[in-house]
Tab-separated table of C-alpha atoms and ligand atoms in Angstrom:
chain	number	residue	atom	x	y	z
A	1	MET	CA	32.160	-29.611	105.726
A	2	HIS	CA	29.953	-30.074	102.986
A	3	PRO	CA	26.282	-28.492	103.243
A	4	ARG	CA	24.103	-31.677	104.304
A	5	THR	CA	21.731	-32.349	101.341
A	6	GLU	CA	18.639	-34.854	101.036
A	7	PRO	CA	19.183	-37.709	99.057
A	8	ARG	CA	16.963	-37.886	96.112
A	9	GLY	CA	13.657	-39.256	96.460
A	10	ARG	CA	12.518	-42.487	94.807
A	11	LEU	CA	9.759	-42.524	91.715
A	12	ILE	CA	7.341	-45.855	92.277
A	13	THR	CA	5.072	-46.174	89.577
A	14	LEU	CA	1.553	-48.399	89.457
A	15	GLU	CA	0.392	-49.905	86.031
A	16	GLY	CA	-1.894	-52.559	85.131
A	17	GLY	CA	-4.993	-53.496	82.812
A	18	GLU	CA	-8.877	-51.829	83.636
A	19	GLY	CA	-10.164	-53.259	86.591
A	20	ALA	CA	-6.338	-54.566	87.977
A	21	GLY	CA	-7.302	-52.913	91.425
A	22	LYS	CA	-4.876	-49.986	91.269
A	23	THR	CA	-6.909	-48.238	94.301
A	24	THR	CA	-6.360	-50.818	96.645
A	25	ALA	CA	-2.929	-50.734	95.937
A	26	LEU	CA	-2.091	-47.491	96.540
A	27	LYS	CA	-3.817	-47.792	99.729
A	28	SER	CA	-1.183	-50.464	100.481
A	29	ILE	CA	2.075	-48.524	99.071
A	30	GLN	CA	0.892	-45.354	101.529
A	31	THR	CA	0.757	-47.585	104.646
A	32	VAL	CA	4.597	-48.776	104.068
A	33	LEU	CA	5.651	-45.251	103.347
A	34	GLU	CA	3.796	-44.123	106.124
A	35	ALA	CA	5.030	-46.807	108.764
A	36	ALA	CA	8.458	-46.097	107.702
A	37	GLY	CA	8.530	-42.445	107.886
A	38	ILE	CA	8.747	-41.514	104.662
A	39	ARG	CA	7.164	-38.134	102.955
A	40	TYR	CA	5.911	-39.000	99.778
A	41	LEU	CA	3.575	-37.341	97.199
A	42	MET	CA	0.850	-39.374	95.404
A	43	THR	CA	-0.287	-38.085	92.123
A	44	ARG	CA	-1.459	-39.693	88.262
A	45	GLU	CA	-1.257	-39.725	84.734
A	46	PRO	CA	-2.366	-38.522	82.596
A	47	GLY	CA	-3.125	-35.616	85.175
A	48	GLY	CA	-0.895	-33.926	88.207
A	49	THR	CA	-1.063	-30.644	87.228
A	50	PRO	CA	-3.766	-28.359	86.299
A	51	GLU	CA	-2.969	-28.247	83.020
A	52	ALA	CA	-2.055	-31.874	82.325
A	53	GLU	CA	-5.520	-32.753	84.604
A	54	ALA	CA	-7.194	-30.503	81.490
A	55	ILE	CA	-5.652	-32.920	78.815
A	56	ARG	CA	-6.569	-35.983	80.818
A	57	GLU	CA	-9.963	-34.369	80.438
A	58	LEU	CA	-9.438	-34.297	76.678
A	59	LEU	CA	-7.946	-37.548	76.468
A	60	LEU	CA	-10.508	-39.272	78.156
A	61	GLY	CA	-13.966	-37.617	77.084
A	62	ALA	CA	-13.307	-36.582	73.754
A	63	GLU	CA	-15.324	-38.971	71.599
A	64	HIS	CA	-12.669	-39.749	68.795
A	65	LEU	CA	-8.936	-39.455	68.983
A	66	GLU	CA	-6.484	-40.368	66.188
A	67	PRO	CA	-4.216	-42.704	68.140
A	68	MET	CA	-1.213	-40.588	67.360
A	69	THR	CA	-3.072	-37.312	68.456
A	70	GLU	CA	-3.632	-40.057	71.856
A	71	LEU	CA	0.122	-40.400	71.868
A	72	LEU	CA	1.080	-36.617	71.818
A	73	LEU	CA	-1.379	-35.692	74.251
A	74	MET	CA	-0.316	-38.521	76.849
A	75	PHE	CA	3.364	-37.381	76.269
A	76	ALA	CA	2.186	-33.620	76.639
A	77	SER	CA	0.519	-33.764	79.327
A	78	ARG	CA	3.472	-36.318	81.032
A	79	ARG	CA	5.860	-33.336	80.240
A	80	GLU	CA	4.012	-30.844	82.339
A	81	HIS	CA	3.876	-33.539	85.358
A	82	VAL	CA	7.534	-34.368	85.180
A	83	LYS	CA	9.060	-30.852	84.949
A	84	LYS	CA	6.317	-29.539	87.395
A	85	VAL	CA	5.677	-32.158	89.832
A	86	ILE	CA	8.011	-35.145	89.732
A	87	GLU	CA	11.209	-34.078	89.350
A	88	PRO	CA	10.852	-31.230	91.829
A	89	ALA	CA	9.697	-33.354	94.814
A	90	LEU	CA	12.237	-35.736	93.975
A	91	ALA	CA	14.927	-33.313	94.041
A	92	THR	CA	13.755	-32.174	97.549
A	93	GLY	CA	13.783	-35.748	99.018
A	94	LEU	CA	10.059	-36.465	98.288
A	95	TRP	CA	9.090	-40.194	97.317
A	96	VAL	CA	6.752	-39.812	94.465
A	97	ILE	CA	4.076	-42.380	93.804
A	98	SER	CA	2.501	-42.333	90.641
A	99	ASP	CA	-0.691	-44.064	89.621
A	100	ARG	CA	0.374	-45.184	85.949
A	101	TYR	CA	3.526	-43.315	84.035
A	102	VAL	CA	5.297	-43.959	80.863
A	103	ASP	CA	5.003	-47.803	80.919
A	104	ALA	CA	1.101	-47.254	79.989
A	105	SER	CA	2.040	-45.244	76.900
A	106	TYR	CA	4.122	-48.123	75.372
A	107	ALA	CA	1.421	-51.134	76.749
A	108	TYR	CA	-2.020	-48.647	75.507
A	109	GLN	CA	-0.634	-46.626	72.594
A	110	GLY	CA	1.900	-49.215	71.608
A	111	GLY	CA	0.367	-52.481	72.304
A	112	GLY	CA	-3.237	-51.352	72.203
A	113	ARG	CA	-3.157	-48.787	69.334
A	114	GLY	CA	-0.276	-50.282	67.215
A	115	ILE	CA	1.914	-47.318	67.302
A	116	ASP	CA	5.494	-48.311	66.338
A	117	ARG	CA	7.770	-48.690	69.879
A	118	ARG	CA	10.403	-47.009	68.260
A	119	LEU	CA	8.477	-43.690	68.155
A	120	ILE	CA	7.611	-44.066	71.674
A	121	GLU	CA	10.986	-44.435	72.853
A	122	GLN	CA	11.825	-41.420	71.134
A	123	LEU	CA	9.210	-39.682	72.906
A	124	ASP	CA	10.346	-41.093	76.209
A	125	GLN	CA	13.778	-40.232	75.887
A	126	ALA	CA	13.039	-36.317	74.781
A	127	VAL	CA	10.002	-36.173	77.439
A	128	VAL	CA	11.032	-38.293	80.311
A	129	GLY	CA	14.897	-38.599	80.031
A	130	ALA	CA	16.596	-39.414	83.212
A	131	CYS	CA	13.415	-39.329	85.000
A	132	GLN	CA	12.535	-43.068	85.026
A	133	ALA	CA	10.490	-45.163	87.544
A	134	ASP	CA	12.824	-46.436	90.203
A	135	LEU	CA	10.158	-49.328	90.880
A	136	THR	CA	7.397	-50.082	89.149
A	137	LEU	CA	4.498	-52.378	90.375
A	138	LEU	CA	2.697	-54.191	87.614
A	139	LEU	CA	-0.865	-55.576	89.086
A	140	ASP	CA	-1.167	-58.563	86.610
A	141	ILE	CA	-4.885	-59.491	85.837
A	142	ASP	CA	-6.259	-61.522	82.947
A	143	PRO	CA	-8.034	-58.649	80.542
A	144	LYS	CA	-11.324	-60.622	80.650
A	145	LEU	CA	-11.439	-60.876	84.899
A	146	GLY	CA	-10.506	-57.062	84.673
A	147	MET	CA	-13.447	-55.861	82.718
A	148	GLU	CA	-15.482	-58.189	83.921
A	149	ARG	CA	-14.745	-56.057	87.502
A	150	ILE	CA	-15.618	-52.551	86.011
A	151	ARG	CA	-18.636	-54.107	84.216
A	152	HIS	CA	-20.765	-52.215	86.463
A	153	ARG	CA	-19.678	-48.958	86.448
A	154	PRO	CA	-22.438	-46.461	86.013
A	155	ARG	CA	-20.124	-44.776	83.851
A	156	THR	CA	-17.120	-45.744	81.720
A	157	ASP	CA	-14.477	-43.564	79.882
A	158	ARG	CA	-12.999	-43.651	75.857
A	159	ILE	CA	-10.421	-46.170	76.848
A	160	GLU	CA	-12.248	-48.386	79.231
A	161	ASN	CA	-15.002	-48.734	76.429
A	162	GLU	CA	-12.712	-50.597	73.961
A	163	ARG	CA	-13.030	-54.074	73.440
A	164	LEU	CA	-11.362	-57.295	74.714
A	165	ALA	CA	-9.022	-57.896	71.787
A	166	PHE	CA	-7.492	-54.256	72.484
A	167	PHE	CA	-6.990	-55.343	76.259
A	168	GLU	CA	-5.186	-58.227	75.611
A	169	ARG	CA	-2.650	-56.393	73.472
A	170	VAL	CA	-2.340	-54.123	76.002
A	171	TRP	CA	-1.804	-56.866	78.491
A	172	GLN	CA	1.057	-58.298	76.328
A	173	ALA	CA	2.503	-54.880	75.849
A	174	TYR	CA	3.206	-55.258	79.948
A	175	GLN	CA	4.443	-58.169	79.944
A	176	GLN	CA	7.097	-57.021	77.430
A	177	GLN	CA	7.862	-53.448	79.425
A	178	ALA	CA	8.798	-55.854	82.585
A	179	ARG	CA	11.019	-58.741	80.473
A	180	GLN	CA	12.633	-55.486	79.242
A	181	HIS	CA	13.053	-53.985	82.950
A	182	PRO	CA	13.030	-56.639	85.072
A	183	GLU	CA	15.403	-54.255	87.854
A	184	ARG	CA	12.167	-52.268	88.358
A	185	PHE	CA	9.174	-54.235	87.618
A	186	ARG	CA	7.668	-56.629	90.294
A	187	ILE	CA	4.410	-58.558	89.177
A	188	ILE	CA	1.832	-59.071	91.780
A	189	ASP	CA	-0.874	-61.289	90.345
A	190	ALA	CA	-3.880	-58.934	90.482
A	191	SER	CA	-6.737	-61.812	90.296
A	192	GLN	CA	-6.037	-63.043	94.159
A	193	ALA	CA	-8.313	-62.104	97.109
A	194	ARG	CA	-7.476	-58.477	98.055
A	195	SER	CA	-5.806	-59.567	101.358
A	196	ARG	CA	-2.987	-61.543	99.240
A	197	VAL	CA	-2.072	-58.674	97.031
A	198	ARG	CA	-2.332	-56.066	99.729
A	199	GLY	CA	0.185	-58.675	101.676
A	200	GLU	CA	2.601	-59.031	98.206
A	201	ILE	CA	2.657	-55.207	97.597
A	202	GLU	CA	3.806	-54.644	101.023
A	203	THR	CA	6.374	-57.250	100.875
A	204	ILE	CA	7.982	-55.678	97.881
A	205	LEU	CA	7.794	-52.488	99.168
A	206	LYS	CA	9.184	-53.328	102.809
A	207	ASP	CA	12.064	-54.569	100.917
A	208	PHE	CA	12.456	-51.632	98.504
A	209	VAL	CA	12.379	-49.419	101.259
A	210	THR	CA	15.188	-51.285	103.387
A	211	ALA	CA	17.351	-51.706	100.418
A	212	THR	CA	16.783	-47.630	99.699
A	213	GLN	CA	18.007	-46.809	103.333
A	214	HIS	CA	20.651	-49.307	103.168
A	215	LYS	CA	21.838	-47.820	100.073
A	216	HIS	CA	21.843	-44.048	101.500
A	217	GLN	CA	23.849	-45.327	104.650
A	218	THR	CA	26.547	-46.789	102.665
A	219	ASP	CA	26.450	-43.749	100.460
A	220	LYS	CA	27.203	-41.437	103.876
A	221	LYS	CA	30.213	-43.546	104.906
A	222	PRO	CA	33.630	-41.479	104.706
A	223	GLY	CA	35.179	-42.153	101.513
A	224	SER	CA	32.188	-43.029	99.411
A	225	PRO	CA	31.200	-39.917	97.114
A	226	ASP	CA	28.345	-38.169	98.843
A	227	GLY	CA	30.200	-39.120	102.308
A	228	HIS	CA	31.266	-36.231	104.947
B	301	T5A	N1	-3.771	-44.312	79.647
B	301	T5A	C1	-2.743	-44.065	80.607
B	301	T5A	C2	-3.537	-44.577	78.381
B	301	T5A	O1	-3.710	-45.136	77.362
B	301	T5A	N2	-1.786	-44.102	78.337
B	301	T5A	C3	-0.986	-43.476	79.131
B	301	T5A	O2	0.567	-42.898	78.993
B	301	T5A	C4	-1.603	-43.497	80.528
B	301	T5A	C5	-1.065	-42.621	81.386
B	301	T5A	C6	-6.976	-43.540	82.570
B	301	T5A	C7	-6.595	-44.287	81.089
B	301	T5A	O3	-5.932	-43.877	80.684
B	301	T5A	C8	-5.016	-44.634	79.578
B	301	T5A	C9	-5.352	-45.844	80.571
B	301	T5A	C10	-6.362	-45.969	81.467
B	301	T5A	O4	-7.596	-46.322	80.696
B	301	T5A	P1	-6.628	-44.216	84.584
B	301	T5A	O5	-7.115	-43.390	85.874
B	301	T5A	O6	-5.657	-44.862	86.041
B	301	T5A	O7	-6.144	-44.108	83.791
B	301	T5A	O8	-8.135	-45.404	84.712
B	301	T5A	P2	-8.038	-46.980	84.951
B	301	T5A	O9	-7.572	-48.042	84.813
B	301	T5A	O10	-9.836	-46.852	85.098
B	301	T5A	O11	-7.915	-46.951	87.219
B	301	T5A	P3	-9.011	-47.133	88.325
B	301	T5A	O12	-8.617	-45.972	89.389
B	301	T5A	O13	-10.510	-47.280	87.688
B	301	T5A	O14	-8.264	-48.417	88.564
B	301	T5A	P4	-8.468	-49.779	88.363
B	301	T5A	O15	-7.367	-50.718	88.739
B	301	T5A	O16	-8.926	-50.258	86.885
B	301	T5A	O17	-9.767	-50.192	89.228
B	301	T5A	P5	-9.791	-50.495	91.094
B	301	T5A	O18	-9.192	-50.303	91.682
B	301	T5A	O19	-11.446	-49.902	90.973
B	301	T5A	O20	-10.321	-51.820	90.883
B	301	T5A	C11	-11.529	-52.179	90.165
B	301	T5A	C12	-13.064	-52.871	90.953
B	301	T5A	O21	-12.191	-54.304	91.456
B	301	T5A	C13	-12.526	-54.711	92.382
B	301	T5A	C14	-12.590	-53.274	93.159
B	301	T5A	O22	-13.399	-52.823	94.462
B	301	T5A	C15	-13.161	-52.442	91.979
B	301	T5A	O23	-14.827	-52.592	91.787
B	301	T5A	N3	-11.283	-55.205	92.728
B	301	T5A	C16	-11.446	-56.185	93.321
B	301	T5A	N4	-12.308	-57.186	93.084
B	301	T5A	C17	-11.815	-58.807	93.464
B	301	T5A	N5	-10.623	-58.894	94.030
B	301	T5A	C18	-9.575	-57.913	94.171
B	301	T5A	N6	-8.247	-58.336	94.346
B	301	T5A	C19	-9.816	-56.597	93.945
B	301	T5A	N7	-9.317	-55.479	93.660
B	301	T5A	C20	-9.834	-54.488	93.594
């Protein structure tokens, strides 16, 4: 008999422009996973380990950073995160929910800052490799409305202080990512009322959980690669 191994966990990422409502969305994701009895951990980027959180402080707190420095720091923090948190968790069967991941670099540093996409692809390959998201929820919001939502914040960080044109390019780059990866992207209209946004996210998550559980059952059947 083969030793029983936990199936690999799933990586779910949450993306969107400023003010898209990620905080509410994260709660909806948690609700579905808890109801399904799935063990998970929540994490974020930039950040997720003490070292990566220190890089986050630098990234968001610095007065000015060269675009290339910003890109490299995003990927430096991501490497720590992938190797020390995400990969080990997935290997033990935990699901991982990350508040932003590599798509944010295509959107903010690629779209927003105008860095060549091919360079980001190379870094993605070297730093993230096969540890790609299984499901990405993109909270889609008109950048103007998103900025309106965060206008009242007492303190904004270096990136939030960018101009509208920057966030319009970020929005376009997210759309491009979604077109390139339709198999894992789900777009949610984040300008709707909170209850609608919550409902859509819960439906998407439930479908994803059901499909994953179905796949585990199929993989376990005798004759299949993981079957006993
Ligand atoms: N970044 C990150 C990069 O440039 N490259 C990268 O590779 C990565 C990983 C930090 C920054 O780093 C950049 C992107 C970011 O600029 P962050 O910590 O995720 O990333 O920063 P924020 O985007 O600022 O995240 P927030 O936690 O602030 O989330 P949201 O989604 O902006 O805001 P949230 O959920 O607080 O909602 C905003 C406001 O809208 C209201 C909320 O109550 C709140 O007041 N709201 C709604 N109002 C009406 N209707 C709804 N449906 C609403 N939903 C929420």
